[in-house]
Amino acid sequence: MKKTHTIVTVIILLMGLTTNAQTINWKNIRQYKHIANVNVTAEYALNYGVAYSYRLSSKRPILLSSEYSFPSGNNFTDDFKVKTGTQIHWLQSGNFHFASKFQGIFRRYQNSYARLLNFGVDISATGGYYKQKWFVAGELGIDKAIVTHFKHSDLYKENFPGVRDGWYEPSTGGNIYIGVQAGWSFQNKDLYLKLGKLSQQDLHSSPMLPLYAQLGFNIKFGKR
Amino acid sequence: MRRIILSVVVATILSACTKGKTIDEAGNLVPLTVEKDASLPSIYINLSKFHAETFGNPANKMLVVLHGGPGSDYRYLLNCKEFANQGYYVVFYDQRGSGLSARHSKNEYTIQLMIDDLHAVIAHYRASPSQKIFLLGHSWGAILATAYINQNPSAIRGVILGEPGGFKWQDIKDYVRRARDFRFSSEALNDALYADQFITGRENEQAVLDYKLGLLGAADAAKDNPTGNESLLPFWRAGAVVNKALFDLGEKEQPDFTSSLQLFSTKVFFAYSERNRAYGLEQAQKVSSAYPNVQLQKINGAGHDFISFSAGFANFFPAALSYLNSL
């Protein structure tokens, strides 16, 4: 319980920074302050997303960003995900760059039986080869659902009147992901593709959609 | 953003003030099984405890009702209680690892064990050796009934089958693929997939996995669901591990339940629904052809789960009763 509170507190602090994690060409990020992004993602489901990042005027590149995405379907408001966090560029050796990402997550899910609200974190590390015009990198991360609020519909309660609504902890789930990302940079834009595999945190099973992919487009502006 | 931050703060306060509920504890999100809830009607057979109940005079002709899934439960078939008012002793049970019956680890399940369980249920309730035994199986339950008849062609007096995917593994696989043919961009499919980031469970966390599978059932009544149901089915508790175990076994063993069906010369009542786009007359003819003597019955105004809904049951029941009474 104490550990959970600590993590949630960290999420709150990070949310105060209003940040995100886009796929970045670390080689040509230094001269810009802002990055806007649109993406289509197959991750757990088919999602559409937008994001914005602000680069701090620090010696070490640090991005603070926010991202909103929602799954495809008739109802655009019943399920969504907001991620907010920071990406920090830690190390450069020649054209090799290494960075990490820490995002707080708030997400919502609803179907005929239940509405779920979840607070979680997404932590990952990225390392790769970055040139001015292109990049290729690998990523490894974990997406953890820390605390989840369950509220059930009358329909579900007809099936199970004793169901207990409320907050559930500790963690209600988690998935580990490993993948590659590659991008093409031109003018002040990046077009990138991420591909990878998802496994549940026990490493023995996978989500129903065990692979993920993202096609994204960044536009950078506001030169320093 | 302020709302989000406020929600996080509220969540933190709430979780600090209350003892957190855990999703892997049965009784929170899914009901207890017969192992933990002594008030449930149950039987102990074949070294396991089953949720089971009966209706009608035990001396009457016995009709054993077999639910689908695998991993569903008999709640959605309770309309079949009506057969008890027509002179039948109706037996319902949640199959091993399903509904409110006891759970087992994945490696304990075998197809043969499911067949043996049915044998044990019949033996448990049978009043006398001369008592006529009938089976009524729906979907996977119809496959199980056929697997039983394939091994015991002379033990059963008659059988009612409702839209079994097939009696050979490839037919079953093909049907399941058609029945789950949702557009990738559809609300129903994305509802099913999106939950994977909220809830995950290890193989032994059966309450978690059962709850998650139950949530997926919400897709059953989606407009673009090929199986054509008009609304959601009532259920007690899904059996996720037995469902996964039997599908994995099917893939591994490629079962064929038709090898001795030619020995079963009794007429089989084979029902298929009007609205199930994944089934239809062609599939019904193909699957039922494994039996030598078949009465095909189209159930109008209903989808795959025609027994559960009023229009479907109104069309199914008189024909099924007439069939049973003819034997």
Coordinates of C-alpha atoms in Angstrom, one line a residue:
Chain A
M1 CA 0.0 0.0 0.0
K2 CA 2.8 2.5 1.0
K3 CA 4.7 1.6 -2.2
T4 CA 1.5 2.3 -4.3
H5 CA 1.1 5.7 -2.7
T6 CA 4.6 6.6 -3.4
I7 CA 4.2 5.7 -7.0
V8 CA 0.9 7.6 -7.3
T9 CA 2.6 10.6 -5.7
V10 CA 5.3 10.5 -8.3
I11 CA 2.7 10.4 -11.0
I12 CA 1.0 13.4 -9.6
L13 CA 4.2 15.3 -9.5
L14 CA 5.0 14.3 -13.1
M15 CA 1.5 15.3 -14.2
G16 CA 2.2 18.7 -12.8
L17 CA 5.0 19.0 -15.3
T18 CA 2.6 18.2 -18.2
T19 CA 4.9 16.0 -20.3
N20 CA 4.8 13.2 -22.8
A21 CA 6.8 10.6 -24.8
Q22 CA 6.8 10.9 -28.5
T23 CA 9.2 9.1 -30.7
I24 CA 12.0 11.6 -31.2
N25 CA 15.0 12.0 -33.5
W26 CA 17.4 13.0 -30.7
K27 CA 20.0 14.2 -33.3
N28 CA 18.0 17.2 -34.5
I29 CA 15.8 18.1 -31.5
R30 CA 18.2 20.7 -30.0
Q31 CA 17.1 23.7 -32.1
Y32 CA 13.4 23.4 -31.4
K33 CA 11.2 24.2 -28.4
H34 CA 7.9 22.5 -29.5
I35 CA 6.9 19.2 -31.1
A36 CA 3.4 18.4 -32.1
N37 CA 2.5 14.8 -33.1
V38 CA -0.4 12.8 -34.6
N39 CA -0.3 9.1 -34.7
V40 CA -2.2 5.9 -35.4
T41 CA -1.4 3.1 -33.1
A42 CA -2.3 -0.6 -32.9
E43 CA -1.6 -1.2 -29.2
Y44 CA -4.1 -3.3 -27.3
A45 CA -6.6 -1.9 -29.8
L46 CA -6.6 0.5 -32.8
N47 CA -6.0 4.0 -31.4
Y48 CA -5.8 7.5 -32.7
G49 CA -3.6 10.0 -30.9
V50 CA -2.3 13.5 -30.6
A51 CA 0.6 14.7 -28.6
Y52 CA 2.6 17.8 -27.7
S53 CA 6.1 18.2 -26.2
Y54 CA 8.0 21.1 -24.9
R55 CA 11.8 21.0 -24.7
L56 CA 13.3 22.6 -21.7
S57 CA 16.2 25.0 -22.2
S58 CA 18.5 22.7 -20.3
K59 CA 21.9 21.5 -21.3
R60 CA 20.7 17.9 -21.3
P61 CA 17.7 17.5 -23.7
I62 CA 14.6 17.1 -21.6
L63 CA 11.1 16.9 -23.1
L64 CA 7.9 17.5 -21.1
S65 CA 4.8 16.3 -23.0
S66 CA 1.2 15.3 -23.0
E67 CA -0.6 12.8 -25.1
Y68 CA -4.3 11.9 -25.7
S69 CA -5.5 8.8 -27.5
F70 CA -8.7 6.9 -28.0
P71 CA -9.6 3.6 -29.5
S72 CA -11.5 3.2 -32.7
G73 CA -15.2 2.6 -32.6
N74 CA -18.6 4.2 -32.6
N75 CA -18.2 5.8 -29.2
F76 CA -15.3 8.2 -29.0
T77 CA -15.7 9.2 -25.4
D78 CA -16.1 5.9 -23.5
D79 CA -12.5 4.7 -23.7
F80 CA -9.4 7.0 -23.8
K81 CA -5.9 7.3 -22.4
V82 CA -4.0 10.4 -21.3
K83 CA -0.3 10.1 -20.8
T84 CA 1.9 12.7 -19.4
G85 CA 5.6 12.5 -18.4
T86 CA 9.1 13.3 -19.3
Q87 CA 11.7 12.0 -21.7
I88 CA 15.3 12.6 -20.8
H89 CA 18.3 12.2 -23.1
W90 CA 21.0 10.7 -20.9
L91 CA 23.9 9.7 -23.1
Q92 CA 25.5 10.3 -26.5
S93 CA 28.4 8.4 -28.0
G94 CA 29.0 9.4 -31.6
N95 CA 25.7 8.9 -33.3
F96 CA 24.4 6.6 -30.6
H97 CA 21.9 8.1 -28.2
F98 CA 20.2 6.7 -25.1
A99 CA 17.1 8.1 -23.4
S100 CA 14.5 7.2 -20.9
K101 CA 10.8 7.9 -20.5
F102 CA 8.6 8.1 -17.5
Q103 CA 4.9 8.8 -18.0
G104 CA 1.9 8.9 -15.7
I105 CA -1.2 7.4 -17.3
F106 CA -4.9 8.0 -16.7
R107 CA -7.2 5.8 -18.8
R108 CA -10.8 5.0 -19.0
Y109 CA -12.6 1.9 -20.3
Q110 CA -16.3 1.3 -20.5
N111 CA -18.6 -1.4 -22.0
S112 CA -22.0 -2.7 -21.2
Y113 CA -20.9 -4.3 -17.9
A114 CA -18.4 -2.0 -16.3
R115 CA -16.5 1.3 -16.3
L116 CA -12.9 1.2 -15.3
L117 CA -10.7 4.2 -14.4
N118 CA -7.0 3.5 -14.0
F119 CA -3.9 5.3 -12.9
G120 CA -0.7 3.8 -14.1
V121 CA 2.8 4.4 -15.3
D122 CA 4.7 3.7 -18.5
I123 CA 8.5 3.5 -18.0
S124 CA 10.9 2.7 -20.9
A125 CA 14.4 3.0 -22.1
T126 CA 15.4 3.8 -25.7
G127 CA 18.8 3.4 -27.4
G128 CA 19.7 3.7 -31.0
Y129 CA 21.6 5.2 -33.9
Y130 CA 20.5 8.7 -34.9
K131 CA 21.5 10.8 -37.9
Q132 CA 20.2 14.2 -39.0
K133 CA 17.9 12.6 -41.6
W134 CA 17.0 9.3 -40.1
F135 CA 17.2 7.1 -37.0
V136 CA 16.7 3.6 -35.8
A137 CA 16.4 2.5 -32.2
G138 CA 15.2 -0.2 -29.8
E139 CA 12.9 0.3 -26.9
L140 CA 12.1 -1.7 -23.8
G141 CA 9.4 -0.7 -21.3
I142 CA 6.6 -1.6 -18.9
D143 CA 3.1 -0.3 -18.8
K144 CA 1.7 -0.8 -15.3
A145 CA -1.9 -0.4 -14.2
I146 CA -1.5 0.6 -10.6
V147 CA -4.9 1.4 -9.1
T148 CA -8.2 0.9 -10.8
H149 CA -11.7 2.0 -10.0
F150 CA -14.4 -0.5 -11.0
K151 CA -18.0 0.6 -11.3
H152 CA -20.5 -2.0 -12.7
S153 CA -23.7 -1.5 -14.6
D154 CA -27.1 -2.7 -13.6
L155 CA -26.7 -5.3 -16.3
Y156 CA -23.6 -6.8 -14.6
K157 CA -25.3 -6.6 -11.2
E158 CA -28.2 -8.7 -12.6
N159 CA -25.6 -11.4 -13.2
F160 CA -23.7 -10.8 -9.9
P161 CA -25.5 -8.6 -7.4
G162 CA -22.7 -9.0 -4.9
V163 CA -20.1 -7.3 -7.1
R164 CA -18.0 -4.8 -5.1
D165 CA -17.5 -1.5 -6.8
G166 CA -14.6 0.8 -5.8
W167 CA -10.8 1.1 -5.9
Y168 CA -8.7 -2.0 -6.4
E169 CA -5.1 -2.3 -5.5
P170 CA -2.4 -3.3 -5.6
S171 CA -1.7 -3.3 -9.3
T172 CA -4.5 -4.7 -11.5
G173 CA -2.2 -5.4 -14.4
G174 CA 0.9 -4.8 -16.3
N175 CA 2.4 -5.4 -19.7
I176 CA 6.0 -5.4 -20.9
Y177 CA 6.9 -4.3 -24.4
I178 CA 10.0 -4.5 -26.5
G179 CA 10.3 -3.1 -30.0
V180 CA 12.1 -1.1 -32.6
Q181 CA 11.5 2.3 -34.0
A182 CA 12.7 3.9 -37.2
G183 CA 12.2 7.4 -38.6
W184 CA 12.8 9.7 -41.5
S185 CA 13.5 13.4 -40.7
F186 CA 13.0 16.1 -43.3
Q187 CA 12.8 19.9 -42.9
N188 CA 11.2 20.3 -39.4
K189 CA 9.3 17.0 -39.6
D190 CA 9.7 13.3 -38.6
L191 CA 7.8 10.4 -40.0
Y192 CA 8.3 7.3 -37.9
L193 CA 7.2 3.7 -37.4
K194 CA 7.4 1.7 -34.2
L195 CA 6.9 -2.1 -34.1
G196 CA 7.1 -4.4 -31.1
K197 CA 5.8 -7.2 -29.0
L198 CA 3.7 -7.0 -25.8
S199 CA 3.8 -9.6 -23.0
Q200 CA 1.9 -9.6 -19.8
Q201 CA 4.1 -8.9 -16.8
D202 CA 4.3 -12.6 -15.9
L203 CA 6.0 -13.1 -19.2
H204 CA 4.0 -16.3 -19.8
S205 CA 1.0 -14.8 -21.6
S206 CA 0.3 -12.0 -24.0
P207 CA -2.6 -9.5 -24.6
M208 CA -5.1 -10.6 -27.2
L209 CA -3.2 -8.2 -29.6
P210 CA 0.3 -9.3 -28.8
L211 CA 2.1 -6.9 -31.2
Y212 CA 2.1 -3.2 -31.3
A213 CA 2.7 -0.7 -34.0
Q214 CA 2.6 3.1 -34.3
L215 CA 2.8 5.3 -37.4
G216 CA 3.4 8.8 -36.3
F217 CA 4.2 12.3 -37.7
N218 CA 6.0 15.0 -35.7
I219 CA 6.3 18.7 -36.6
K220 CA 8.9 20.7 -34.8
F221 CA 8.6 24.5 -34.4
G222 CA 9.7 27.5 -32.3
K223 CA 13.5 27.6 -32.8
R224 CA 15.6 28.6 -29.8
Chain B
M1 CA -5.7 18.6 -16.9
R2 CA -6.9 20.0 -13.6
R3 CA -9.6 17.4 -13.6
I4 CA -7.1 14.6 -14.1
I5 CA -4.8 15.9 -11.3
L6 CA -7.8 16.3 -9.0
S7 CA -8.9 12.7 -9.9
V8 CA -5.4 11.4 -9.0
V9 CA -5.5 13.2 -5.7
V10 CA -8.9 11.9 -4.9
A11 CA -7.8 8.4 -5.9
T12 CA -4.8 8.6 -3.6
I13 CA -6.9 9.8 -0.7
L14 CA -9.5 7.1 -1.3
S15 CA -6.9 4.4 -1.5
A16 CA -5.3 5.7 1.7
C17 CA -8.6 5.7 3.6
T18 CA -9.8 2.3 2.5
K19 CA -8.5 -1.2 2.6
G20 CA -7.8 -1.9 -1.0
K21 CA -9.9 -4.6 -2.7
T22 CA -7.9 -7.1 -4.7
I23 CA -9.1 -8.3 -8.1
D24 CA -7.8 -11.8 -7.6
E25 CA -10.1 -12.5 -4.6
A26 CA -13.3 -14.3 -5.7
G27 CA -16.4 -12.6 -4.3
N28 CA -15.2 -9.1 -5.2
L29 CA -15.7 -9.0 -9.0
V30 CA -16.9 -12.6 -9.6
P31 CA -19.0 -14.8 -7.4
L32 CA -17.7 -17.6 -5.3
T33 CA -17.7 -21.1 -6.6
V34 CA -19.2 -24.2 -4.9
E35 CA -15.9 -24.7 -3.1
K36 CA -16.3 -21.5 -1.1
D37 CA -20.1 -21.0 -1.1
A38 CA -21.9 -23.9 0.6
S39 CA -25.3 -22.5 -0.1
L40 CA -25.0 -23.4 -3.8
P41 CA -26.5 -26.6 -5.1
S42 CA -23.6 -29.0 -5.9
I43 CA -22.6 -32.6 -6.4
Y44 CA -19.2 -34.2 -5.9
I45 CA -18.3 -36.5 -8.7
N46 CA -15.1 -37.5 -10.6
L47 CA -13.0 -36.0 -7.8
S48 CA -14.4 -32.5 -8.2
K49 CA -17.2 -30.4 -7.0
F50 CA -19.8 -29.2 -9.6
H51 CA -22.5 -26.6 -9.4
A52 CA -25.6 -28.6 -10.4
E53 CA -29.4 -28.7 -10.0
T54 CA -32.3 -30.6 -11.3
F55 CA -36.0 -30.0 -12.1
G56 CA -38.8 -32.5 -12.4
N57 CA -39.5 -36.0 -11.2
P58 CA -36.2 -38.0 -10.8
A59 CA -38.0 -41.1 -12.2
N60 CA -38.9 -39.4 -15.5
K61 CA -36.9 -39.6 -18.7
M62 CA -33.7 -37.7 -18.0
L63 CA -32.6 -34.7 -20.1
V64 CA -29.0 -33.5 -19.4
V65 CA -28.4 -29.9 -20.5
L66 CA -24.9 -29.1 -21.7
H67 CA -23.8 -25.4 -21.9
G68 CA -21.4 -23.9 -24.4
G69 CA -18.2 -22.0 -24.2
P70 CA -16.2 -24.0 -23.2
G71 CA -16.2 -22.0 -20.0
S72 CA -19.8 -20.6 -20.0
D73 CA -22.4 -21.8 -17.5
Y74 CA -25.9 -23.2 -17.6
R75 CA -27.6 -20.0 -16.5
Y76 CA -28.3 -18.9 -20.1
L77 CA -30.0 -22.3 -20.8
L78 CA -32.4 -22.2 -17.8
N79 CA -35.4 -21.8 -20.2
C80 CA -34.9 -25.6 -20.6
K81 CA -36.5 -26.0 -17.2
E82 CA -39.7 -26.0 -19.2
F83 CA -39.0 -29.6 -20.3
A84 CA -39.6 -30.5 -16.6
N85 CA -43.2 -29.4 -16.9
Q86 CA -43.5 -31.8 -19.9
G87 CA -42.5 -35.0 -18.1
Y88 CA -38.7 -34.8 -18.2
Y89 CA -36.2 -34.9 -15.4
V90 CA -34.0 -31.9 -16.4
V91 CA -30.4 -31.9 -15.1
F92 CA -28.2 -28.8 -15.3
Y93 CA -24.5 -28.6 -14.3
D94 CA -21.7 -26.2 -14.8
Q95 CA -18.9 -28.1 -16.5
R96 CA -15.6 -28.6 -14.8
G97 CA -13.8 -25.2 -14.4
S98 CA -16.9 -23.4 -15.6
G99 CA -19.6 -21.2 -14.0
L100 CA -19.8 -21.9 -10.3
S101 CA -18.1 -25.3 -10.4
A102 CA -14.7 -25.9 -8.9
R103 CA -11.6 -24.5 -10.6
H104 CA -8.5 -26.5 -11.5
S105 CA -5.1 -25.7 -12.9
K106 CA -4.8 -25.6 -16.7
N107 CA -2.8 -28.8 -17.1
E108 CA -5.5 -30.9 -15.3
Y109 CA -8.1 -30.3 -18.0
T110 CA -8.5 -32.9 -20.8
I111 CA -11.2 -33.4 -23.3
Q112 CA -11.6 -37.0 -22.1
L113 CA -12.1 -35.6 -18.5
M114 CA -15.0 -33.5 -19.7
I115 CA -16.5 -36.6 -21.3
D116 CA -16.0 -38.6 -18.2
D117 CA -17.6 -35.8 -16.1
L118 CA -20.7 -36.1 -18.3
H119 CA -20.7 -39.8 -17.8
A120 CA -20.4 -39.3 -14.0
V121 CA -23.3 -36.7 -13.9
I122 CA -25.6 -39.2 -15.7
A123 CA -24.6 -42.0 -13.3
H124 CA -25.1 -39.7 -10.3
Y125 CA -28.7 -38.7 -11.2
R126 CA -29.8 -41.9 -13.0
A127 CA -32.7 -43.5 -11.0
S128 CA -32.6 -46.9 -12.7
P129 CA -30.8 -48.7 -15.6
S130 CA -33.9 -48.5 -17.7
Q131 CA -34.3 -44.7 -17.4
K132 CA -34.0 -43.1 -20.8
I133 CA -31.2 -40.6 -21.1
F134 CA -31.4 -37.6 -23.5
L135 CA -28.8 -34.9 -24.1
L136 CA -29.4 -31.3 -25.0
G137 CA -26.2 -29.5 -26.0
H138 CA -25.7 -26.0 -27.2
S139 CA -22.6 -24.8 -29.1
W140 CA -19.6 -26.4 -27.3
G141 CA -22.1 -28.4 -25.3
A142 CA -23.4 -29.9 -28.5
I143 CA -19.8 -30.9 -29.4
L144 CA -19.4 -32.4 -25.9
A145 CA -22.6 -34.4 -26.3
T146 CA -21.4 -35.7 -29.7
A147 CA -18.0 -36.6 -28.2
Y148 CA -19.9 -38.6 -25.6
I149 CA -22.1 -40.3 -28.1
N150 CA -19.1 -41.1 -30.2
Q151 CA -17.7 -43.1 -27.3
N152 CA -21.0 -44.4 -26.0
P153 CA -23.3 -44.8 -29.1
S154 CA -25.8 -47.0 -27.3
A155 CA -26.0 -45.1 -24.0
I156 CA -28.1 -42.2 -25.2
R157 CA -31.8 -42.4 -26.3
G158 CA -31.8 -39.1 -28.2
V159 CA -29.9 -35.9 -28.6
I160 CA -30.7 -32.2 -29.3
L161 CA -27.8 -30.3 -30.8
G162 CA -27.7 -26.5 -31.1
E163 CA -25.2 -25.0 -33.5
P164 CA -22.1 -26.9 -32.7
G165 CA -19.1 -25.3 -34.4
G166 CA -18.1 -28.7 -35.8
F167 CA -17.2 -32.2 -34.7
K168 CA -13.7 -32.0 -36.2
W169 CA -11.1 -29.5 -35.0
Q170 CA -10.7 -27.7 -38.3
D171 CA -14.5 -27.2 -38.6
I172 CA -14.6 -25.8 -35.1
K173 CA -11.7 -23.4 -35.8
D174 CA -13.2 -22.2 -39.0
Y175 CA -16.5 -21.5 -37.3
V176 CA -14.9 -19.7 -34.3
R177 CA -13.0 -17.5 -36.8
R178 CA -16.2 -16.6 -38.6
A179 CA -18.1 -16.0 -35.4
R180 CA -15.5 -13.6 -34.2
D181 CA -15.2 -11.7 -37.5
F182 CA -15.3 -8.2 -36.3
R183 CA -13.9 -5.2 -38.2
F184 CA -10.5 -4.1 -36.7
S185 CA -11.9 -0.6 -36.2
S186 CA -15.2 -1.7 -34.6
E187 CA -16.4 -0.7 -31.2
A188 CA -17.0 -4.3 -30.2
L189 CA -13.5 -5.5 -31.0
N190 CA -11.8 -2.5 -29.5
D191 CA -13.8 -2.9 -26.3
A192 CA -12.6 -6.4 -26.1
L193 CA -9.0 -5.6 -26.7
Y194 CA -8.6 -2.4 -24.8
A195 CA -9.2 -4.0 -21.4
D196 CA -5.9 -5.8 -21.7
Q197 CA -4.1 -2.7 -20.4
F198 CA -6.3 -2.5 -17.3
I199 CA -6.4 -6.1 -16.1
T200 CA -3.9 -8.9 -16.5
G201 CA -3.7 -12.1 -14.5
R202 CA -1.4 -15.1 -14.1
E203 CA -2.6 -18.5 -15.1
N204 CA -3.5 -19.4 -11.5
E205 CA -5.4 -16.1 -10.9
Q206 CA -8.7 -17.6 -12.0
A207 CA -10.9 -14.9 -10.5
V208 CA -9.1 -12.3 -12.5
L209 CA -9.1 -14.2 -15.7
D210 CA -12.8 -15.2 -15.3
Y211 CA -13.8 -11.6 -14.7
K212 CA -11.9 -10.5 -17.8
L213 CA -13.5 -13.1 -20.0
G214 CA -16.9 -12.2 -18.6
L215 CA -16.3 -8.5 -19.6
L216 CA -15.5 -9.7 -23.1
G217 CA -19.0 -11.2 -23.3
A218 CA -20.3 -7.7 -23.7
A219 CA -19.3 -8.0 -27.4
D220 CA -21.9 -10.8 -27.8
A221 CA -24.8 -8.3 -28.4
A222 CA -22.9 -5.9 -30.6
K223 CA -24.7 -5.0 -33.8
D224 CA -21.8 -6.2 -35.9
N225 CA -21.5 -9.5 -34.1
P226 CA -22.1 -12.2 -36.7
T227 CA -23.8 -14.6 -34.3
G228 CA -27.0 -12.5 -34.3
N229 CA -28.0 -12.4 -30.6
E230 CA -30.5 -9.7 -29.7
S231 CA -29.0 -8.9 -26.3
L232 CA -26.5 -10.2 -23.7
L233 CA -26.7 -13.5 -22.1
P234 CA -27.2 -14.0 -18.4
F235 CA -24.2 -15.7 -16.7
W236 CA -22.8 -16.5 -13.3
R237 CA -19.1 -16.7 -13.9
A238 CA -16.9 -17.4 -17.0
G239 CA -14.3 -20.1 -16.9
A240 CA -11.3 -18.6 -18.5
V241 CA -8.7 -21.3 -17.7
V242 CA -10.8 -24.2 -18.9
N243 CA -11.7 -22.2 -22.0
K244 CA -8.0 -21.7 -22.8
A245 CA -7.1 -25.2 -21.9
L246 CA -9.6 -26.8 -24.2
F247 CA -8.8 -24.6 -27.1
D248 CA -5.1 -25.3 -26.6
L249 CA -5.8 -29.0 -26.4
G250 CA -7.9 -28.8 -29.6
E251 CA -5.0 -27.2 -31.4
K252 CA -2.6 -29.8 -30.1
E253 CA -4.7 -32.9 -30.4
Q254 CA -6.8 -32.0 -33.5
P255 CA -9.8 -34.1 -32.2
D256 CA -12.3 -35.8 -34.5
F257 CA -15.5 -36.8 -32.6
T258 CA -17.1 -38.5 -35.6
S259 CA -15.3 -41.9 -35.9
S260 CA -18.2 -43.9 -34.4
L261 CA -21.2 -41.7 -35.0
Q262 CA -22.5 -44.0 -37.8
L263 CA -23.3 -46.4 -35.0
F264 CA -25.8 -43.9 -33.6
S265 CA -28.8 -44.7 -35.7
T266 CA -31.3 -42.7 -33.7
K267 CA -32.6 -39.5 -35.2
V268 CA -30.7 -36.4 -34.1
F269 CA -32.4 -33.1 -33.6
F270 CA -30.0 -30.5 -35.1
A271 CA -31.0 -26.9 -34.7
Y272 CA -29.5 -23.8 -36.3
S273 CA -30.6 -20.2 -36.1
E274 CA -31.9 -17.8 -38.7
R275 CA -29.7 -14.8 -37.7
N276 CA -26.3 -16.4 -37.1
R277 CA -24.4 -15.3 -40.2
A278 CA -21.4 -17.5 -39.2
Y279 CA -23.6 -20.6 -39.4
G280 CA -26.6 -21.1 -41.7
L281 CA -28.0 -24.1 -43.5
E282 CA -24.8 -25.0 -45.3
Q283 CA -22.8 -25.3 -42.1
A284 CA -25.7 -27.1 -40.4
Q285 CA -25.8 -29.7 -43.2
K286 CA -22.0 -30.1 -43.3
V287 CA -21.7 -30.6 -39.5
S288 CA -24.8 -32.7 -39.0
S289 CA -23.8 -35.1 -41.9
A290 CA -21.5 -37.0 -39.5
Y291 CA -24.7 -38.5 -38.1
P292 CA -26.7 -41.0 -40.2
N293 CA -30.1 -39.8 -39.2
V294 CA -30.7 -36.1 -38.8
Q295 CA -33.7 -33.8 -38.3
L296 CA -32.5 -30.3 -39.3
Q297 CA -34.5 -27.5 -37.6
K298 CA -34.1 -23.8 -38.5
I299 CA -35.0 -21.6 -35.5
N300 CA -36.4 -18.4 -36.9
G301 CA -36.2 -15.0 -35.3
A302 CA -33.1 -15.8 -33.3
G303 CA -29.3 -15.9 -33.3
H304 CA -26.8 -18.4 -32.0
D305 CA -28.2 -18.4 -28.4
F306 CA -31.8 -19.1 -29.5
I307 CA -32.6 -21.0 -26.3
S308 CA -32.0 -17.9 -24.2
F309 CA -34.4 -15.4 -25.8
S310 CA -38.1 -15.6 -25.9
A311 CA -38.6 -15.6 -29.7
G312 CA -36.0 -18.2 -30.3
F313 CA -37.1 -20.4 -27.4
A314 CA -40.8 -20.1 -28.6
N315 CA -39.7 -21.5 -31.9
F316 CA -37.3 -24.1 -30.5
F317 CA -39.2 -25.6 -27.7
P318 CA -42.3 -27.1 -29.4
A319 CA -40.1 -28.8 -32.1
A320 CA -37.6 -30.1 -29.6
L321 CA -40.3 -31.4 -27.3
S322 CA -42.0 -33.1 -30.2
Y323 CA -38.7 -34.7 -31.1
L324 CA -38.1 -36.0 -27.6
N325 CA -41.7 -37.3 -27.2
S326 CA -41.3 -39.2 -30.5
L327 CA -38.4 -41.3 -29.1

